[in-house]
PDB file of C-alpha atoms in Angstrom:
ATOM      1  CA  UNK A   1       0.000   0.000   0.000  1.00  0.00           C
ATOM      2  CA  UNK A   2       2.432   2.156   0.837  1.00  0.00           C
ATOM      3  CA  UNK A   3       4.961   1.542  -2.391  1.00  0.00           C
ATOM      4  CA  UNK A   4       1.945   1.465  -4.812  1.00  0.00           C
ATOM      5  CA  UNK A   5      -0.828   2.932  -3.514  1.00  0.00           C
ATOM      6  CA  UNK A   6      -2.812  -0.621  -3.421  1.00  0.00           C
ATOM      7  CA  UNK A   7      -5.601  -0.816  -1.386  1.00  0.00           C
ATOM      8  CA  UNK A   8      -5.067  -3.299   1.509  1.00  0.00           C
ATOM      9  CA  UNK A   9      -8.106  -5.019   1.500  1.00  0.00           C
ATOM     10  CA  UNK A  10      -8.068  -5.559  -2.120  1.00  0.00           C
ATOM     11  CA  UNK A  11      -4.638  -6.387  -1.553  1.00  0.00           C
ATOM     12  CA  UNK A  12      -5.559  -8.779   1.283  1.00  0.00           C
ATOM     13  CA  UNK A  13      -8.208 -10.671  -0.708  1.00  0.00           C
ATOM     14  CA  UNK A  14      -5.815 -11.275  -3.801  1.00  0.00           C
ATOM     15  CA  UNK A  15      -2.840 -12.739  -1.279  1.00  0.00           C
ATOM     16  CA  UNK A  16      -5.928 -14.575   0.343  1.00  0.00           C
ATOM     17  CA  UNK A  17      -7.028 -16.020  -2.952  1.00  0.00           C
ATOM     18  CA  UNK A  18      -3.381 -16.942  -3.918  1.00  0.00           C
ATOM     19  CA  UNK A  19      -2.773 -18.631  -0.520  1.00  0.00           C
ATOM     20  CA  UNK A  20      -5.726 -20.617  -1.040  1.00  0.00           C
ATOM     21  CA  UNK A  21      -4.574 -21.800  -4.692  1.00  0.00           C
ATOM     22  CA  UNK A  22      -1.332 -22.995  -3.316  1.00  0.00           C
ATOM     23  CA  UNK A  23      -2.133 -25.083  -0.071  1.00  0.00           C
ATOM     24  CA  UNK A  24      -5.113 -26.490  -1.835  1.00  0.00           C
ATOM     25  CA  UNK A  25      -3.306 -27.416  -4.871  1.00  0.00           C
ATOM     26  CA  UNK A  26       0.390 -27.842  -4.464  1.00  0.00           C
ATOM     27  CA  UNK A  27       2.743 -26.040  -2.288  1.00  0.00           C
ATOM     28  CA  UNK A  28       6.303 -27.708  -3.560  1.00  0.00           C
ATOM     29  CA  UNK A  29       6.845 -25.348  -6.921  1.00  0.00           C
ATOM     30  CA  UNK A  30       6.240 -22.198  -4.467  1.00  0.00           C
ATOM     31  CA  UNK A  31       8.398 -23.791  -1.940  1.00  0.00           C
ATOM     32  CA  UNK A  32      11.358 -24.086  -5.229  1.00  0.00           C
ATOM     33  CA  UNK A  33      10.726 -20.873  -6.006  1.00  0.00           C
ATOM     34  CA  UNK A  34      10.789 -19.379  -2.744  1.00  0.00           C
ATOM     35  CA  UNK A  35      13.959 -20.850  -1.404  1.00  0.00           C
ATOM     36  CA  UNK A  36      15.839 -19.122  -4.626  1.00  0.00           C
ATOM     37  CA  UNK A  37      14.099 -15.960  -4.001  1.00  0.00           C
ATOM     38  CA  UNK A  38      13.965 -15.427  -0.370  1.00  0.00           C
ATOM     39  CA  UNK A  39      17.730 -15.774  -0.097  1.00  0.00           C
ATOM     40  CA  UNK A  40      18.327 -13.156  -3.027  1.00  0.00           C
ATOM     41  CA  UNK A  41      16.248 -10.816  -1.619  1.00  0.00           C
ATOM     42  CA  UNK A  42      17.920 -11.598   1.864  1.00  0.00           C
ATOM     43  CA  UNK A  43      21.371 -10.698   0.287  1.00  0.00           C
ATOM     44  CA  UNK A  44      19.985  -7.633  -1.856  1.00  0.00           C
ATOM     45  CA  UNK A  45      18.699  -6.366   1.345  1.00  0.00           C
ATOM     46  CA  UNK A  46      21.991  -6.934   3.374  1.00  0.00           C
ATOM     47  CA  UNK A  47      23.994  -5.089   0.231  1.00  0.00           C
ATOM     48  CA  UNK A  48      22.030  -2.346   0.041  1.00  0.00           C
ATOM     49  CA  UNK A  49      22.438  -1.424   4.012  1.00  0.00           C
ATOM     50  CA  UNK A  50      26.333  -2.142   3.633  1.00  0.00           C
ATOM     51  CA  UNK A  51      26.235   0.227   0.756  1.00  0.00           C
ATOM     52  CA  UNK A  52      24.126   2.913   3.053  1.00  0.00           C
ATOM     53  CA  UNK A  53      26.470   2.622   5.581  1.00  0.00           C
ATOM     54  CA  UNK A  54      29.415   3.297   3.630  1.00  0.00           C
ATOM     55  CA  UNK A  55      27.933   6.478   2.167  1.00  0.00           C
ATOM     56  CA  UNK A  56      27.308   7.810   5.739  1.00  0.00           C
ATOM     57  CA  UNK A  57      30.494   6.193   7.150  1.00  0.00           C
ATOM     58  CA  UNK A  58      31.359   9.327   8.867  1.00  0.00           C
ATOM     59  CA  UNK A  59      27.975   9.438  10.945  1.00  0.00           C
ATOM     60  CA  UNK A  60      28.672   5.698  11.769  1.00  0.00           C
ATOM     61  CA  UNK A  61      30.200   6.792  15.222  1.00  0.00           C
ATOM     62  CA  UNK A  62      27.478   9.164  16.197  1.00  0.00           C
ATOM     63  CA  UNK A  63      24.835   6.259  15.307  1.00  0.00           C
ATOM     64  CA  UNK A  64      26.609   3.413  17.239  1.00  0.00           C
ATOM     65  CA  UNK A  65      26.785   5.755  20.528  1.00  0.00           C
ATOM     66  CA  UNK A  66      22.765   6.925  19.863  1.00  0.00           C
ATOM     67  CA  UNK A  67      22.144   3.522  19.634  1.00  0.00           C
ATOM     68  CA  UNK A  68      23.906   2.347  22.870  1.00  0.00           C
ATOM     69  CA  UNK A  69      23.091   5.404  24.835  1.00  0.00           C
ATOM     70  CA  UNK A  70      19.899   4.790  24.653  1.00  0.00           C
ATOM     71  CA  UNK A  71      20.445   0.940  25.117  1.00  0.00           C
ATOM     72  CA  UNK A  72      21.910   1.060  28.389  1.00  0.00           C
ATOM     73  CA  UNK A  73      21.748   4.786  29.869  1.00  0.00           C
ATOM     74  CA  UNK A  74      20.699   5.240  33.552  1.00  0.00           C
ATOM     75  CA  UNK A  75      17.676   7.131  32.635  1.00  0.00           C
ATOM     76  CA  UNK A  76      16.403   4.510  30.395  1.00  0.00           C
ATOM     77  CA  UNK A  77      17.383   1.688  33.211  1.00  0.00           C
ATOM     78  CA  UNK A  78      15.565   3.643  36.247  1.00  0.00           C
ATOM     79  CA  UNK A  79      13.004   4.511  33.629  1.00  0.00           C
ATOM     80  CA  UNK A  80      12.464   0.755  33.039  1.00  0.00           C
ATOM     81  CA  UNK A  81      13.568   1.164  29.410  1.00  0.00           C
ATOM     82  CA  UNK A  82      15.844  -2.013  29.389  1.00  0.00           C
ATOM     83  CA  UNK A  83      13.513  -3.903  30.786  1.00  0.00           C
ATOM     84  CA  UNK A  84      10.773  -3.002  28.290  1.00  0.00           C
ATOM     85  CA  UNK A  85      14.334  -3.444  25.344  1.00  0.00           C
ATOM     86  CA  UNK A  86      14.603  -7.172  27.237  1.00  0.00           C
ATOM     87  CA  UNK A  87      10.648  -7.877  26.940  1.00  0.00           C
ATOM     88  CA  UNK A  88      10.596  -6.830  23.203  1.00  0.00           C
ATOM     89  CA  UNK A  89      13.872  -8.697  22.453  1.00  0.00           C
ATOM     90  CA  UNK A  90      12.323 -11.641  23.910  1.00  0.00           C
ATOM     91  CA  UNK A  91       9.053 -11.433  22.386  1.00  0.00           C
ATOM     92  CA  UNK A  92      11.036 -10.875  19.142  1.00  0.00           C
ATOM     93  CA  UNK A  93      13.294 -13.481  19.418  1.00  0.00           C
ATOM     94  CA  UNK A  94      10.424 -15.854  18.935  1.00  0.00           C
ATOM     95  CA  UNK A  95       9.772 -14.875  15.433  1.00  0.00           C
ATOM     96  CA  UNK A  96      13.207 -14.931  14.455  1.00  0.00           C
ATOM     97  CA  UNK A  97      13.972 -18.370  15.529  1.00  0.00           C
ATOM     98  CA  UNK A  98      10.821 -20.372  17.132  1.00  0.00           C
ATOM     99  CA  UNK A  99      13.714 -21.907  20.111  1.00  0.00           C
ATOM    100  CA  UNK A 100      10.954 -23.237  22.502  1.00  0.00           C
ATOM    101  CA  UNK A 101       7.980 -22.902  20.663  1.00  0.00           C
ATOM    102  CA  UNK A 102       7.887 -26.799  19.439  1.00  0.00           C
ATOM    103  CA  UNK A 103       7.646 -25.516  15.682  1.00  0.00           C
ATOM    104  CA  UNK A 104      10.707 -26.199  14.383  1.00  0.00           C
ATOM    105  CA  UNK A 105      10.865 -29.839  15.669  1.00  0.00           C
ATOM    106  CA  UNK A 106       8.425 -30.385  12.544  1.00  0.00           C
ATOM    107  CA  UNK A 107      10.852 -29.663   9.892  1.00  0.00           C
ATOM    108  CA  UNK A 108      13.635 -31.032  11.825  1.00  0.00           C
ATOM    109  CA  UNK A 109      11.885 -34.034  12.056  1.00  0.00           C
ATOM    110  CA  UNK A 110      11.855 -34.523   8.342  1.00  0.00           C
ATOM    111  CA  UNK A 111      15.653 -34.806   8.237  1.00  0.00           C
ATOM    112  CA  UNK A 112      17.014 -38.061   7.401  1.00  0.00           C
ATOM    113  CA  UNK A 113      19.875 -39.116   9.574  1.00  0.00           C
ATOM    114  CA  UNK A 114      21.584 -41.898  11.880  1.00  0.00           C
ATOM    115  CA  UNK A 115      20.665 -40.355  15.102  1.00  0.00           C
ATOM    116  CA  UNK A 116      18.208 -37.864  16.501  1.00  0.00           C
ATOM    117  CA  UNK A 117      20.859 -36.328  18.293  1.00  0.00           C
ATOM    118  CA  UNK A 118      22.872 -34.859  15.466  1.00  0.00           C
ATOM    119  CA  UNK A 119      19.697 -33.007  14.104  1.00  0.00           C
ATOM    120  CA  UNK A 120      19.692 -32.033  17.845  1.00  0.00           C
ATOM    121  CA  UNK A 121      22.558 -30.154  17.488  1.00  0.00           C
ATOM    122  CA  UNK A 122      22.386 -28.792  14.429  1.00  0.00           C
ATOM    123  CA  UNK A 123      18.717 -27.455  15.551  1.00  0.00           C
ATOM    124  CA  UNK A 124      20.831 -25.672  18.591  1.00  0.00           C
ATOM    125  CA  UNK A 125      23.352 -24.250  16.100  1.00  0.00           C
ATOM    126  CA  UNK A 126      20.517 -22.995  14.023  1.00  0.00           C
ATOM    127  CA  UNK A 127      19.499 -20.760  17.205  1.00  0.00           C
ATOM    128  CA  UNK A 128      22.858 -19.052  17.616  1.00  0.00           C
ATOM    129  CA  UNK A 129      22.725 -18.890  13.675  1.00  0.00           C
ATOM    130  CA  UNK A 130      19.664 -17.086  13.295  1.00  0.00           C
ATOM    131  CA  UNK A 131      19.228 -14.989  16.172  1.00  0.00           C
ATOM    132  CA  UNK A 132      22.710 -13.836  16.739  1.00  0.00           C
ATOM    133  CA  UNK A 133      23.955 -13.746  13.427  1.00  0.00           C
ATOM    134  CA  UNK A 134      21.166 -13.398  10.779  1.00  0.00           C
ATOM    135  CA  UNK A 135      18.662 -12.042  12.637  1.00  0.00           C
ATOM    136  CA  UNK A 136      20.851  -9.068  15.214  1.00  0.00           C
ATOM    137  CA  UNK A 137      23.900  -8.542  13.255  1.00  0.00           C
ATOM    138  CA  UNK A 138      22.495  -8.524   9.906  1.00  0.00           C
ATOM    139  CA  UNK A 139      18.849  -7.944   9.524  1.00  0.00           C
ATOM    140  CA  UNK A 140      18.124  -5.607  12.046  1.00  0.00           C
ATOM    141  CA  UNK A 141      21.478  -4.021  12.561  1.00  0.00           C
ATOM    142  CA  UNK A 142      21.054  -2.929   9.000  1.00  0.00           C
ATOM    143  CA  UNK A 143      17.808  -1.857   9.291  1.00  0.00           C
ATOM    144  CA  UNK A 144      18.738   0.127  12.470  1.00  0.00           C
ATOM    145  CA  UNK A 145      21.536   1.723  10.788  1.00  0.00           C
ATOM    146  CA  UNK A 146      19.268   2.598   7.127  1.00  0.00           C
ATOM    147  CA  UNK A 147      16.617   4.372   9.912  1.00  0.00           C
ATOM    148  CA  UNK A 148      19.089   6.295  11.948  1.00  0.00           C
ATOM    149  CA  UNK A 149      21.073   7.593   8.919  1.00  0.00           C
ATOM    150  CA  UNK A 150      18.140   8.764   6.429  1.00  0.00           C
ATOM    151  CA  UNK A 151      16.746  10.685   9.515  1.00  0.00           C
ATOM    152  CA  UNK A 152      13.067   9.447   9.284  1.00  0.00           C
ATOM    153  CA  UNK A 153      11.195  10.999  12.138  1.00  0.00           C
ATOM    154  CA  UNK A 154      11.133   8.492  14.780  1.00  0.00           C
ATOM    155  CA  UNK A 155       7.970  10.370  16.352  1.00  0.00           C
ATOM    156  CA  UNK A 156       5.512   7.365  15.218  1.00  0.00           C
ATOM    157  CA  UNK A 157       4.080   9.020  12.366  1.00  0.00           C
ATOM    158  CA  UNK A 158       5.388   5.439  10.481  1.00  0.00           C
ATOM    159  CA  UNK A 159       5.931   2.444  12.470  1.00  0.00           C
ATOM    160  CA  UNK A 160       6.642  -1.187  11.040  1.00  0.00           C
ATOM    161  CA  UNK A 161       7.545  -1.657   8.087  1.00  0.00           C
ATOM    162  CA  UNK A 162       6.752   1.880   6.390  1.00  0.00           C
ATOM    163  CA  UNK A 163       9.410   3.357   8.880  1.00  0.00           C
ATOM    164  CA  UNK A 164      12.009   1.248   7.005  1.00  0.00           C
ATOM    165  CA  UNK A 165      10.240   2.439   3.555  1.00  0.00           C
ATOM    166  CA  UNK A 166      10.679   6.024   4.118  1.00  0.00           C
ATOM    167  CA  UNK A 167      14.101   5.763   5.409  1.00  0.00           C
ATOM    168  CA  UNK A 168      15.511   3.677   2.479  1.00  0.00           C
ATOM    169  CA  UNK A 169      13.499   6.565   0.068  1.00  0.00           C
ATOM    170  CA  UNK A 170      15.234   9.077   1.813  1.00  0.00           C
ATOM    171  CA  UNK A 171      18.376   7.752   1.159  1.00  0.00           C
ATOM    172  CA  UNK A 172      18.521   6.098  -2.392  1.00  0.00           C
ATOM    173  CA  UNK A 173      14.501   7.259  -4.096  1.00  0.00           C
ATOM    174  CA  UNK A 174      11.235   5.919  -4.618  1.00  0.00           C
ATOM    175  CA  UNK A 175      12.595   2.622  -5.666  1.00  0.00           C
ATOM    176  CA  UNK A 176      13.872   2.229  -1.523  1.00  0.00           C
ATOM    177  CA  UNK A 177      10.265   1.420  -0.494  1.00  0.00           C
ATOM    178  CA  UNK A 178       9.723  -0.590  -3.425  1.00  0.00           C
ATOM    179  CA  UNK A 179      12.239  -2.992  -2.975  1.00  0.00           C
ATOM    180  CA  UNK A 180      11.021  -3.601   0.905  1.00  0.00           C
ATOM    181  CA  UNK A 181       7.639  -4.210  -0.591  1.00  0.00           C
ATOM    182  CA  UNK A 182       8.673  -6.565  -2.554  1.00  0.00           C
ATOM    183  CA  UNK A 183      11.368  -8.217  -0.705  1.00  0.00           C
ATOM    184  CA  UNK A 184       8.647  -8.043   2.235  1.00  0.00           C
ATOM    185  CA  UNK A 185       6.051  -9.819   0.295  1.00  0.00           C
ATOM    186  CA  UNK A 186       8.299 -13.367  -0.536  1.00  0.00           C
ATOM    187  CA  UNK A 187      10.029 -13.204   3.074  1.00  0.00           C
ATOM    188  CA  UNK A 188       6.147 -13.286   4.587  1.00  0.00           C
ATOM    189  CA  UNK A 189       4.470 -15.139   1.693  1.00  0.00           C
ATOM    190  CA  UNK A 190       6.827 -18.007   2.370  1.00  0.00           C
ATOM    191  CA  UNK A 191       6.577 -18.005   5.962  1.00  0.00           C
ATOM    192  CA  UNK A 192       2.677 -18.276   5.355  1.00  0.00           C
ATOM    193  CA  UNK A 193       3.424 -21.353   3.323  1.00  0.00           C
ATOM    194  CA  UNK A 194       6.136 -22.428   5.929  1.00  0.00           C
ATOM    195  CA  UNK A 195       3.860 -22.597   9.045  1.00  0.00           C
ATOM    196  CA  UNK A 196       0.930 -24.093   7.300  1.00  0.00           C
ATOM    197  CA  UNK A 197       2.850 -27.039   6.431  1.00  0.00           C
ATOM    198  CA  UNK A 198       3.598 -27.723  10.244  1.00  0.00           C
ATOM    199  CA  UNK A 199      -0.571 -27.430  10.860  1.00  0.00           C
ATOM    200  CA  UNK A 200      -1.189 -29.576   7.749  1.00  0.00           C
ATOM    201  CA  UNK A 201       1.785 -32.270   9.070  1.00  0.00           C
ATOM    202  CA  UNK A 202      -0.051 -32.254  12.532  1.00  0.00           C
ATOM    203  CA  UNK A 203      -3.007 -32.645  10.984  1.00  0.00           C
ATOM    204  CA  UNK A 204      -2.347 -35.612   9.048  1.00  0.00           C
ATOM    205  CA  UNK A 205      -0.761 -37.479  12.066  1.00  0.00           C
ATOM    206  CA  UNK A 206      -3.812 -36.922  14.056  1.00  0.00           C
ATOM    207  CA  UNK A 207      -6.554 -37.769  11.703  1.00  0.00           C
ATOM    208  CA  UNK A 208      -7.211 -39.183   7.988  1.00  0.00           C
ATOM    209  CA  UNK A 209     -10.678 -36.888   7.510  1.00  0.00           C
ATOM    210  CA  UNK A 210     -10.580 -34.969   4.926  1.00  0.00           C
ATOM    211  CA  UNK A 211     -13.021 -32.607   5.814  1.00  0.00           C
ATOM    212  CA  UNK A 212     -11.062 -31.594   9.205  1.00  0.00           C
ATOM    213  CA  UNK A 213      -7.595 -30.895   6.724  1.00  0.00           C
ATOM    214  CA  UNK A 214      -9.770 -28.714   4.337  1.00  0.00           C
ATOM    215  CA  UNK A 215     -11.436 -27.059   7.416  1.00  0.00           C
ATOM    216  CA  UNK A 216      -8.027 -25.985   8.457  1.00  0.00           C
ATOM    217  CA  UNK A 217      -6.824 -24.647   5.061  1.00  0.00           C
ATOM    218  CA  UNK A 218     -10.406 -22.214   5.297  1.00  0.00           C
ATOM    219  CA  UNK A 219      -9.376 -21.048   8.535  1.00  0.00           C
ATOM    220  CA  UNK A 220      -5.398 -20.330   7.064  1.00  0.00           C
ATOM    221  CA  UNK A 221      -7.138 -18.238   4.279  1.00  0.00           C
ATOM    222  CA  UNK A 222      -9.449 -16.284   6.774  1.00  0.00           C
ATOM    223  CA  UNK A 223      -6.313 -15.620   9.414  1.00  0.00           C
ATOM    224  CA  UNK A 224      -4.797 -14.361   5.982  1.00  0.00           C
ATOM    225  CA  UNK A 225      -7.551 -12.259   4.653  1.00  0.00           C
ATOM    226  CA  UNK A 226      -7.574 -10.950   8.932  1.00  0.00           C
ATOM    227  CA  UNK A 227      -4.088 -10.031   9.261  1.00  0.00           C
ATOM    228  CA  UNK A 228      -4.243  -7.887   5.646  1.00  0.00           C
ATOM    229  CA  UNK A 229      -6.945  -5.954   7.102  1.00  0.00           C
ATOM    230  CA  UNK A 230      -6.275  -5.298  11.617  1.00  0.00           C
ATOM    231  CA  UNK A 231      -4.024  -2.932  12.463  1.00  0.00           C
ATOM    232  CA  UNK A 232      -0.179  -3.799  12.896  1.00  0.00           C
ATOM    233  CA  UNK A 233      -0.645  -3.549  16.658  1.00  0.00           C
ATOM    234  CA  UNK A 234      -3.511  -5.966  16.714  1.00  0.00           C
ATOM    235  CA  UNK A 235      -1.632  -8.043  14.657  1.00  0.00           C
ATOM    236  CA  UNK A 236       1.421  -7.969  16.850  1.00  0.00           C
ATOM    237  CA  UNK A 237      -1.028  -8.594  19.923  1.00  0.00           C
ATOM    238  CA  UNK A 238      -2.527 -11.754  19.030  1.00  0.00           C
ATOM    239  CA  UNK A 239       0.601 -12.939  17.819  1.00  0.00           C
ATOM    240  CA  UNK A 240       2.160 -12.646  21.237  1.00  0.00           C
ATOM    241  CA  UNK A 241      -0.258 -14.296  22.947  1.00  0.00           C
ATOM    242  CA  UNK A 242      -0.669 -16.971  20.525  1.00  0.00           C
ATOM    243  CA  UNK A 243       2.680 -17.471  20.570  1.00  0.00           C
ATOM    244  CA  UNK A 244       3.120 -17.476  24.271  1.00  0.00           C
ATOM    245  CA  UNK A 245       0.315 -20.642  24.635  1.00  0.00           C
ATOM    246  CA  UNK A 246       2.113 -22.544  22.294  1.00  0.00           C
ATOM    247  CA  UNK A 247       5.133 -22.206  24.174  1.00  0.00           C
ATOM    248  CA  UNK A 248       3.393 -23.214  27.473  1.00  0.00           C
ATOM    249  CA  UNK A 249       2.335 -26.220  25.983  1.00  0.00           C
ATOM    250  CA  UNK A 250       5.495 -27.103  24.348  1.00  0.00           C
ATOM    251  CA  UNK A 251       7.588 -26.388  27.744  1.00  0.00           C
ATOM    252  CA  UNK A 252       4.963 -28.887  29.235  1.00  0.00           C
ATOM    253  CA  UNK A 253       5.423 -31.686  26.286  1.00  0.00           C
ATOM    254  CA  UNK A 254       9.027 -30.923  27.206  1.00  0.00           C
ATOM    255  CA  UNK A 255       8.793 -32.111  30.916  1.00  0.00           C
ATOM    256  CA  UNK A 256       7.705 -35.447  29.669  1.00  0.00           C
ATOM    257  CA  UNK A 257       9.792 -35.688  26.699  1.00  0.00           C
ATOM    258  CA  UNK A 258      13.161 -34.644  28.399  1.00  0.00           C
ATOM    259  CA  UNK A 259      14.443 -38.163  30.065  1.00  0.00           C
ATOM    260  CA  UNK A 260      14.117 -39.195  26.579  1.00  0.00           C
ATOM    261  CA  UNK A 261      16.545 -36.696  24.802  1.00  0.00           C
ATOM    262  CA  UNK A 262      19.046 -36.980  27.604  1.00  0.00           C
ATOM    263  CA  UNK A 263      19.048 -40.570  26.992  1.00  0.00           C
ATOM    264  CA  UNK A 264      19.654 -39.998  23.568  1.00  0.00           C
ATOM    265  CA  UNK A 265      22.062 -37.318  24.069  1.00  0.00           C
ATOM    266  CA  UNK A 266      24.205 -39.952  26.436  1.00  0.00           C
ATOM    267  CA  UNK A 267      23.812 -42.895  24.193  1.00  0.00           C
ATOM    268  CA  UNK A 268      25.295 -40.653  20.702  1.00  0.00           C
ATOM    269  CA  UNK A 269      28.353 -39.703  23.291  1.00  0.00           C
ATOM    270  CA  UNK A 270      28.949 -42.994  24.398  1.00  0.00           C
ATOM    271  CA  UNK A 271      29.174 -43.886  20.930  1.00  0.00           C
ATOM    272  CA  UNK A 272      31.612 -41.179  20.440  1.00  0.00           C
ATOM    273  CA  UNK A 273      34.139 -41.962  22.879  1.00  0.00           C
ATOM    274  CA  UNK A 274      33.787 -45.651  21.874  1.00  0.00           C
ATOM    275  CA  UNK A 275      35.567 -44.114  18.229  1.00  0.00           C
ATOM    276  CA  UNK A 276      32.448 -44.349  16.320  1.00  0.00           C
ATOM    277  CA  UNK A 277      32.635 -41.545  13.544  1.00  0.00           C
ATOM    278  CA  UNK A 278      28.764 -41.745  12.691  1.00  0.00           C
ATOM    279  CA  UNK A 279      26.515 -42.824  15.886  1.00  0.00           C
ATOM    280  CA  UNK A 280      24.245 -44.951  15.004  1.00  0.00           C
ATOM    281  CA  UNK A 281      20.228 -45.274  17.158  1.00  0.00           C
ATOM    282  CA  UNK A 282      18.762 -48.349  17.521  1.00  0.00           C
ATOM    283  CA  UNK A 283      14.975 -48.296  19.201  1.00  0.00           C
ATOM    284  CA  UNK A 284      16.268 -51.188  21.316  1.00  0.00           C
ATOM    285  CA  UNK A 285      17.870 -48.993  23.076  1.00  0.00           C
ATOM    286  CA  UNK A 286      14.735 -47.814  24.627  1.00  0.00           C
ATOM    287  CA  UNK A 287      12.312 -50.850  24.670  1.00  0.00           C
ATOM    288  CA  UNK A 288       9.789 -48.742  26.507  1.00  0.00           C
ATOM    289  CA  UNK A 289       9.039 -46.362  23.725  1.00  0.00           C
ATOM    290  CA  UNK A 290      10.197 -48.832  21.135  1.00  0.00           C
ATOM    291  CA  UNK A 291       7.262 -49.904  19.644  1.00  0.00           C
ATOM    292  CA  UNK A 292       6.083 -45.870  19.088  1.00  0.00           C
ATOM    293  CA  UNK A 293       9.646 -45.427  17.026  1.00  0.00           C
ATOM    294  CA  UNK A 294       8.469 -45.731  13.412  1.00  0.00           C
ATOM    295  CA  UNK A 295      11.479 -44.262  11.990  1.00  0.00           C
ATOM    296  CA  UNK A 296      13.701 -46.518  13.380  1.00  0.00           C
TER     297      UNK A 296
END
């Protein structure tokens, strides 16, 4: 809306629509496609900041000590501004990489390999991955650093997304808020198609009925058509709270589940130190759960 002038609920009802066409009809060409685009855009997006930055190189001091002024001052400490910086971060921090929410566990649990605990690890490396270095040092450094430079009031005339816009037309044109349109739309548009593979997966374990799995793909379209339309702070809202149950219930699946992934965790190190290059699981090793081990 804001780099063309579209209306969003016209807007809303076509990405609706186009949702709809996918998970009802196929979602692996969009899934090829996205994972060639998202990644360019990703990089274009990164470039252009770097190249931002090094046209304002000599305002890069100035920004850094705005930025960690305001960070960790006293006022903003007694004034209960890091704690509110801590709360966001957190709240944040789910989006960027799901650790705790019991999401990710359904992609990782596609991966084919000789024990559960090496996708173990390379799910905890993907934490440190994404948050620290993709997410904080990349993404949203660079975004800090397009805002502060291009001198977009920061009074909340623009919030979201359309503060980014008019910063980056500021600085390079018109075309600055275009490309964040459009580099916004595949980033989100694949994360749409992302999550409603985990519901459709879940799904499909817990019941064959058709009508419950088209049900659900009605209810995806209508969340879709919702968020086009509510404001961004309604949006942001229910997200929080959605987010926050299904991280309650996955810290309580957790409590159950642990004695199992230590086990694991001790069995693929005993292997280790026994010289084995590859651990290998058998579901003999625990005859209690054995017979609910398909995979095995």
């Amino acid at each position: 809306e804001h780099a063309f002038g579209f209306d969003h609920t016209v807007l809303g009802g076509i990405l609706t629509a186009l949702t709809l066409l996918i998970i009802f009809g196929g979602i692996r060409r969009i899934a090829r496609v996205s994972s060639i685009i998202v990644p360019i855009m990703a990089l274009g997006y990164v470039g252009l900041a770097l190249v931002i930055v090094l046209l304002n190189i000599t305002q890069l001091p100035g920004v850094i000590s705005l930025i960690v002024s305001h960070a960790f001052g006293w006022e903003q400490a007694l004034g209960g501004g890091v704690g509110m910086a801590l709360m966001q971060g957190i709240k944040r921090g789910l989006f960027s990489n799901e650790a705790g929410m019991g999401s990710a566990p359904n992609a990782a649990a596609t991966a084919n390999v000789t024990h559960p605990v090496k996708q173990g690890l390379i799910q905890t490396l993907a934490v440190f991955t994404d948050t620290l270095l993709i997410c904080t040092l990349l993404i949203c450094t660079c975004t800090a650093f397009i805002i502060l430079f291009s001198g977009a009031p920061l009074d909340g005339s623009a919030n979201g997304v359309q503060l980014t816009q008019q910063a980056l037309t500021n600085e390079i044109g018109a075309s600055g808020g275009v490309f964040v349109a459009v580099a916004l739309f595949f980033f989100a548009f694949s994360s749409i198609l992302g999550n409603y593979y985990y519901g459709e997966a879940n799904i499909r374990f817990i019941t064959e009925k058709k009508w419950v799995l088209h049900s659900y793909r009605i209810l995806v379209g209508g969340m879709v058509l919702f968020g086009s339309v509510a404001t961004l702070d309604m949006v942001w809202s229910l997200a929080d709270i959605t987010m926050a149950l299904m991280a309650i219930c996955n810290l309580i699946a957790i409590l159950f589940l642990g004695k199992y992934a230590v086990r694991l965790l001790s069995d693929y190190r005993a292997q280790k130190k026994a010289g084995i290059q590859s651990p290998v699981f058998k579901k003999e090793t625990m005859p209690e759960i054995e017979k609910d081990l398909e995979c095995w």
